[in-house]
PDB file of C-alpha atoms in Angstrom:
ATOM      1  CA  LEU A  46      -1.007 -90.978   3.578  1.00  0.00           C
ATOM      2  CA  THR A  47      -1.085 -87.359   3.695  1.00  0.00           C
ATOM      3  CA  ILE A  48       0.811 -85.132   2.572  1.00  0.00           C
ATOM      4  CA  ASN A  49       0.855 -81.456   3.528  1.00  0.00           C
ATOM      5  CA  THR A  50       1.036 -78.894   0.937  1.00  0.00           C
ATOM      6  CA  LEU A  51       3.979 -77.487   3.084  1.00  0.00           C
ATOM      7  CA  GLN A  52       5.582 -79.988   3.120  1.00  0.00           C
ATOM      8  CA  LEU A  53       5.657 -80.425  -0.822  1.00  0.00           C
ATOM      9  CA  GLY A  54       7.013 -77.040  -0.388  1.00  0.00           C
ATOM     10  CA  LEU A  55       3.684 -75.662  -2.493  1.00  0.00           C
ATOM     11  CA  LEU A  56       2.611 -72.637  -0.562  1.00  0.00           C
ATOM     12  CA  ILE A  57       4.894 -70.219   0.659  1.00  0.00           C
ATOM     13  CA  GLU A  58       3.774 -66.722   2.397  1.00  0.00           C
ATOM     14  CA  ILE A  59       4.390 -63.715   1.340  1.00  0.00           C
ATOM     15  CA  PRO A  60       7.418 -62.665   4.208  1.00  0.00           C
ATOM     16  CA  PRO A  61       6.408 -59.197   5.743  1.00  0.00           C
ATOM     17  CA  THR A  62       8.986 -57.511   5.040  1.00  0.00           C
ATOM     18  CA  ILE A  63       8.142 -57.451   1.237  1.00  0.00           C
ATOM     19  CA  LYS A  64       4.374 -56.439   2.694  1.00  0.00           C
ATOM     20  CA  ASN A  65       6.266 -54.218   4.595  1.00  0.00           C
ATOM     21  CA  LYS A  66       7.694 -52.375   1.191  1.00  0.00           C
ATOM     22  CA  ILE A  67       4.542 -51.676  -0.039  1.00  0.00           C
ATOM     23  CA  MET A  68       3.221 -48.693   0.415  1.00  0.00           C
ATOM     24  CA  LYS A  69       0.242 -47.521   2.200  1.00  0.00           C
ATOM     25  CA  ASN A  70      -1.715 -46.089  -0.538  1.00  0.00           C
ATOM     26  CA  LYS A  71       0.074 -46.458  -3.102  1.00  0.00           C
ATOM     27  CA  ALA A  72      -2.195 -43.327  -5.219  1.00  0.00           C
ATOM     28  CA  ASN A  73      -1.644 -40.676  -2.744  1.00  0.00           C
ATOM     29  CA  PRO A  74       1.635 -41.856  -0.362  1.00  0.00           C
ATOM     30  CA  LEU A  75       2.166 -39.918   2.839  1.00  0.00           C
ATOM     31  CA  ILE A  76       5.414 -37.382   2.076  1.00  0.00           C
ATOM     32  CA  PHE A  77       7.022 -35.259   5.139  1.00  0.00           C
ATOM     33  CA  ILE A  78       8.738 -32.851   3.956  1.00  0.00           C
ATOM     34  CA  VAL A  79      12.064 -31.708   5.992  1.00  0.00           C
ATOM     35  CA  GLU A  80      13.602 -27.946   4.951  1.00  0.00           C
ATOM     36  CA  ASP A  81      14.164 -25.525   7.334  1.00  0.00           C
ATOM     37  CA  ASP A  82      13.692 -22.873   4.494  1.00  0.00           C
ATOM     38  CA  VAL A  83      10.151 -21.405   3.891  1.00  0.00           C
ATOM     39  CA  LEU A  84      10.463 -20.800   0.288  1.00  0.00           C
ATOM     40  CA  TYR A  85      11.883 -23.870  -0.502  1.00  0.00           C
ATOM     41  CA  GLN A  86       9.307 -25.752   1.606  1.00  0.00           C
ATOM     42  CA  GLU A  87       6.656 -24.136  -0.266  1.00  0.00           C
ATOM     43  CA  MET A  88       8.150 -25.102  -3.659  1.00  0.00           C
ATOM     44  CA  LEU A  89       8.645 -28.663  -3.132  1.00  0.00           C
ATOM     45  CA  LYS A  90       5.164 -28.791  -1.752  1.00  0.00           C
ATOM     46  CA  ASN A  91       3.285 -26.637  -4.784  1.00  0.00           C
ATOM     47  CA  GLU A  92       6.041 -29.117  -7.399  1.00  0.00           C
ATOM     48  CA  LEU A  93       4.283 -32.122  -5.553  1.00  0.00           C
ATOM     49  CA  HIS A  94       0.586 -30.498  -5.768  1.00  0.00           C
ATOM     50  CA  HIS A  95       0.968 -30.025  -9.081  1.00  0.00           C
ATOM     51  CA  ASN A  96       2.048 -33.722  -9.534  1.00  0.00           C
ATOM     52  CA  GLN A  97      -0.981 -34.816  -7.814  1.00  0.00           C
ATOM     53  CA  TYR A  98       0.231 -35.491  -5.356  1.00  0.00           C
ATOM     54  CA  ASP A  99      -2.179 -34.029  -2.163  1.00  0.00           C
ATOM     55  CA  ASN A 100      -0.496 -36.141   1.160  1.00  0.00           C
ATOM     56  CA  ILE A 101       2.282 -33.727   2.035  1.00  0.00           C
ATOM     57  CA  GLU A 102       3.220 -32.423   5.376  1.00  0.00           C
ATOM     58  CA  VAL A 103       6.093 -30.188   6.179  1.00  0.00           C
ATOM     59  CA  TYR A 104       8.463 -30.065   8.874  1.00  0.00           C
ATOM     60  CA  SER A 105      10.969 -27.657   9.556  1.00  0.00           C
ATOM     61  CA  ALA A 106      13.072 -29.288  11.658  1.00  0.00           C
ATOM     62  CA  GLY A 107      14.074 -33.070  11.732  1.00  0.00           C
ATOM     63  CA  THR A 108      13.134 -32.985  15.406  1.00  0.00           C
ATOM     64  CA  GLU A 109       9.137 -32.504  14.436  1.00  0.00           C
ATOM     65  CA  CYS A 110       9.539 -34.908  11.869  1.00  0.00           C
ATOM     66  CA  ILE A 111      10.605 -37.433  14.142  1.00  0.00           C
ATOM     67  CA  GLY A 112       7.783 -36.747  16.908  1.00  0.00           C
ATOM     68  CA  ASN A 113       5.999 -37.781  13.720  1.00  0.00           C
ATOM     69  CA  LEU A 114       7.329 -41.100  12.402  1.00  0.00           C
ATOM     70  CA  HIS A 115       4.004 -42.802  14.268  1.00  0.00           C
ATOM     71  CA  LYS A 116       2.156 -41.112  10.823  1.00  0.00           C
ATOM     72  CA  VAL A 117       4.488 -44.046   9.460  1.00  0.00           C
ATOM     73  CA  PRO A 118       5.877 -41.842   5.829  1.00  0.00           C
ATOM     74  CA  ASP A 119       5.425 -43.850   2.580  1.00  0.00           C
ATOM     75  CA  ILE A 120       8.421 -40.936   1.618  1.00  0.00           C
ATOM     76  CA  VAL A 121      10.872 -38.329   3.610  1.00  0.00           C
ATOM     77  CA  MET A 122      12.183 -35.544   1.430  1.00  0.00           C
ATOM     78  CA  LEU A 123      14.724 -34.590   3.875  1.00  0.00           C
ATOM     79  CA  ASP A 124      17.364 -31.636   3.582  1.00  0.00           C
ATOM     80  CA  TYR A 125      21.052 -32.276   5.137  1.00  0.00           C
ATOM     81  CA  ASN A 126      21.677 -28.607   6.708  1.00  0.00           C
ATOM     82  CA  LEU A 127      19.170 -27.863   9.028  1.00  0.00           C
ATOM     83  CA  ASN A 128      19.069 -25.217  11.822  1.00  0.00           C
ATOM     84  CA  GLU A 129      19.355 -27.403  14.911  1.00  0.00           C
ATOM     85  CA  SER A 130      21.345 -29.379  16.859  1.00  0.00           C
ATOM     86  CA  MET A 131      20.699 -32.343  14.300  1.00  0.00           C
ATOM     87  CA  ASN A 132      21.744 -32.853  10.893  1.00  0.00           C
ATOM     88  CA  GLY A 133      20.465 -34.910   7.978  1.00  0.00           C
ATOM     89  CA  ILE A 134      22.302 -38.303   8.378  1.00  0.00           C
ATOM     90  CA  GLN A 135      21.230 -38.115  11.848  1.00  0.00           C
ATOM     91  CA  VAL A 136      17.695 -37.481  11.044  1.00  0.00           C
ATOM     92  CA  LEU A 137      18.072 -40.190   8.314  1.00  0.00           C
ATOM     93  CA  LYS A 138      18.731 -42.857  10.927  1.00  0.00           C
ATOM     94  CA  LYS A 139      15.989 -42.043  12.864  1.00  0.00           C
ATOM     95  CA  ILE A 140      13.477 -42.493  10.228  1.00  0.00           C
ATOM     96  CA  LYS A 141      14.740 -45.516   9.264  1.00  0.00           C
ATOM     97  CA  GLU A 142      15.180 -47.290  13.441  1.00  0.00           C
ATOM     98  CA  ALA A 143      11.517 -46.198  13.231  1.00  0.00           C
ATOM     99  CA  ASN A 144      10.531 -47.750   9.636  1.00  0.00           C
ATOM    100  CA  SER A 145      13.133 -49.096   7.534  1.00  0.00           C
ATOM    101  CA  HIS A 146      11.047 -49.128   4.460  1.00  0.00           C
ATOM    102  CA  THR A 147      10.030 -45.697   4.626  1.00  0.00           C
ATOM    103  CA  GLN A 148      12.135 -43.724   1.800  1.00  0.00           C
ATOM    104  CA  VAL A 149      14.216 -41.307   2.491  1.00  0.00           C
ATOM    105  CA  ILE A 150      15.208 -38.796  -0.792  1.00  0.00           C
ATOM    106  CA  MET A 151      18.266 -36.297   0.883  1.00  0.00           C
ATOM    107  CA  PHE A 152      19.044 -32.908  -0.724  1.00  0.00           C
ATOM    108  CA  SER A 153      21.482 -30.345   0.110  1.00  0.00           C
ATOM    109  CA  ALA A 154      23.922 -27.755  -1.462  1.00  0.00           C
ATOM    110  CA  GLN A 155      26.173 -30.081   0.346  1.00  0.00           C
ATOM    111  CA  GLU A 156      28.289 -31.301  -2.795  1.00  0.00           C
ATOM    112  CA  LYS A 157      31.125 -33.369  -0.326  1.00  0.00           C
ATOM    113  CA  LEU A 158      31.468 -36.922  -1.415  1.00  0.00           C
ATOM    114  CA  ASP A 159      31.704 -38.235   2.303  1.00  0.00           C
ATOM    115  CA  ILE A 160      27.882 -36.909   2.883  1.00  0.00           C
ATOM    116  CA  VAL A 161      26.749 -38.412  -0.392  1.00  0.00           C
ATOM    117  CA  ILE A 162      28.135 -41.315   0.663  1.00  0.00           C
ATOM    118  CA  ASN A 163      27.133 -41.656   3.804  1.00  0.00           C
ATOM    119  CA  SER A 164      23.095 -40.042   3.295  1.00  0.00           C
ATOM    120  CA  ILE A 165      23.412 -44.026   0.654  1.00  0.00           C
ATOM    121  CA  LYS A 166      25.325 -45.745   3.158  1.00  0.00           C
ATOM    122  CA  TYR A 167      22.988 -44.960   5.904  1.00  0.00           C
ATOM    123  CA  GLY A 168      19.930 -46.070   3.782  1.00  0.00           C
ATOM    124  CA  ALA A 169      18.619 -42.814   1.379  1.00  0.00           C
ATOM    125  CA  TYR A 170      17.040 -43.829  -1.996  1.00  0.00           C
ATOM    126  CA  ASP A 171      19.006 -40.791  -3.719  1.00  0.00           C
ATOM    127  CA  TYR A 172      20.846 -37.477  -2.577  1.00  0.00           C
ATOM    128  CA  ILE A 173      20.427 -34.731  -5.165  1.00  0.00           C
ATOM    129  CA  ILE A 174      22.153 -31.670  -4.753  1.00  0.00           C
ATOM    130  CA  LYS A 175      19.997 -28.066  -4.705  1.00  0.00           C
ATOM    131  CA  ASN A 176      20.404 -26.033  -8.179  1.00  0.00           C
ATOM    132  CA  ASP A 177      17.898 -24.840 -10.470  1.00  0.00           C
ATOM    133  CA  VAL A 178      16.683 -28.296 -11.156  1.00  0.00           C
ATOM    134  CA  ALA A 179      16.830 -30.316  -7.765  1.00  0.00           C
ATOM    135  CA  ILE A 180      12.933 -29.372  -7.416  1.00  0.00           C
ATOM    136  CA  ARG A 181      11.870 -31.310 -10.775  1.00  0.00           C
ATOM    137  CA  ARG A 182      14.563 -34.371  -9.887  1.00  0.00           C
ATOM    138  CA  LEU A 183      13.148 -34.633  -6.548  1.00  0.00           C
ATOM    139  CA  SER A 184       9.539 -35.230  -7.263  1.00  0.00           C
ATOM    140  CA  GLN A 185      10.427 -37.042 -10.489  1.00  0.00           C
ATOM    141  CA  MET A 186      12.298 -39.360  -7.275  1.00  0.00           C
ATOM    142  CA  VAL A 187       8.633 -39.028  -5.860  1.00  0.00           C
ATOM    143  CA  ASP A 188       7.491 -40.495  -8.708  1.00  0.00           C
ATOM    144  CA  LYS A 189      10.468 -43.235 -10.298  1.00  0.00           C
ATOM    145  CA  ILE A 190       9.576 -44.290  -6.064  1.00  0.00           C
ATOM    146  CA  CYS A 191       5.722 -44.281  -6.534  1.00  0.00           C
ATOM    147  CA  ARG A 192       5.997 -45.820  -9.685  1.00  0.00           C
ATOM    148  CA  TRP A 193       8.632 -48.991  -7.988  1.00  0.00           C
ATOM    149  CA  ASN A 194       5.566 -49.521  -5.260  1.00  0.00           C
ATOM    150  CA  GLU A 195       3.297 -50.111  -7.818  1.00  0.00           C
ATOM    151  CA  LEU A 196       5.534 -52.774  -9.409  1.00  0.00           C
ATOM    152  CA  VAL A 197       6.459 -54.396  -5.912  1.00  0.00           C
ATOM    153  CA  PHE A 198       2.587 -54.702  -5.407  1.00  0.00           C
ATOM    154  CA  GLU A 199       1.893 -56.558  -8.477  1.00  0.00           C
ATOM    155  CA  ASN A 200       4.699 -58.488  -7.960  1.00  0.00           C
ATOM    156  CA  THR A 201       3.511 -59.184  -4.535  1.00  0.00           C
ATOM    157  CA  GLU A 202      -0.278 -59.733  -5.995  1.00  0.00           C
ATOM    158  CA  PHE A 203       1.183 -62.506  -8.543  1.00  0.00           C
ATOM    159  CA  ILE A 204       3.329 -64.389  -5.655  1.00  0.00           C
ATOM    160  CA  ARG A 205       0.053 -64.411  -3.962  1.00  0.00           C
ATOM    161  CA  LYS A 206      -2.251 -65.535  -6.597  1.00  0.00           C
ATOM    162  CA  ARG A 207       0.456 -68.495  -8.054  1.00  0.00           C
ATOM    163  CA  ASN A 208       1.273 -69.758  -4.564  1.00  0.00           C
ATOM    164  CA  MET A 209      -2.870 -69.965  -4.256  1.00  0.00           C
ATOM    165  CA  PHE A 210      -2.531 -71.724  -7.485  1.00  0.00           C
ATOM    166  CA  LEU A 211       0.067 -73.923  -7.052  1.00  0.00           C
ATOM    167  CA  ALA A 212      -1.513 -74.968  -2.931  1.00  0.00           C
ATOM    168  CA  GLY A 213      -4.931 -76.235  -4.939  1.00  0.00           C
ATOM    169  CA  LEU A 214      -2.582 -78.456  -7.647  1.00  0.00           C
ATOM    170  CA  GLY A 215      -0.792 -79.730  -4.446  1.00  0.00           C
ATOM    171  CA  VAL A 216      -4.424 -80.697  -2.728  1.00  0.00           C
ATOM    172  CA  ILE A 217      -5.609 -82.214  -5.959  1.00  0.00           C
ATOM    173  CA  ILE A 218      -2.828 -84.181  -6.340  1.00  0.00           C
ATOM    174  CA  THR A 219      -2.894 -85.575  -2.578  1.00  0.00           C
ATOM    175  CA  ILE A 220      -6.790 -86.269  -3.855  1.00  0.00           C
ATOM    176  CA  ILE A 221      -5.334 -88.259  -6.622  1.00  0.00           C
ATOM    177  CA  MET A 222      -2.469 -89.798  -4.850  1.00  0.00           C
ATOM    178  CA  MET A 223      -4.660 -91.143  -1.880  1.00  0.00           C
ATOM    179  CA  LEU A 224      -7.600 -91.937  -3.910  1.00  0.00           C
ATOM    180  CA  ARG A 225      -5.166 -94.599  -6.042  1.00  0.00           C
ATOM    181  CA  ILE A 226      -3.499 -95.662  -2.959  1.00  0.00           C
ATOM    182  CA  TYR A 227      -6.886 -96.195  -1.509  1.00  0.00           C
ATOM    183  CA  PHE A 228      -8.964 -97.025  -4.343  1.00  0.00           C
ATOM    184  CA  PRO A 229      -6.694 -98.262  -7.151  1.00  0.00           C
ATOM    185  CA  ARG A 230      -9.452-100.591  -8.863  1.00  0.00           C
ATOM    186  CA  TYR A 231     -10.859 -96.969 -10.222  1.00  0.00           C
ATOM    187  CA  PHE A 232      -6.980 -96.342 -11.588  1.00  0.00           C
ATOM    188  CA  THR A 233      -6.662 -99.480 -13.896  1.00  0.00           C
TER     189      THR A 233
END
């Protein structure tokens, strides 16, 4: 009589989809800023540096960002209106194709509802309209994403440890059951 802990359903691996949602570096995520306005780039970068985020890469065009997706950014701050043939939605689609777990925060002066809806539809974490508080909101979104990923990491660790405990418990129960079958005189 052999009972496998997998048959008991006690050992469950953490799916790779959950593992991939966890940022590579929770303390200092890789952040791409995709903005064609140099002044806005600097303001965003300074705000992020002020909030202790130092792993930042800045791109003036969506094609530059797409060309560097092999670096697997954790967060992309993406302007909708870029001075090139691609708009932010097209870049968003490419980012999500490359790594669906990269969080993308769209921002623009565009207040058109269809742009906002399409941004969210194609996987943007949020859409922020450029105004006098937009930079602060973008920074707050980065904080929120980082906190969320910390919770996902903690939850994943809890699940892993719980599953290891349950697997160990399953092995102990299996051993006891086998001992009862093969050595019943010790269990009377």
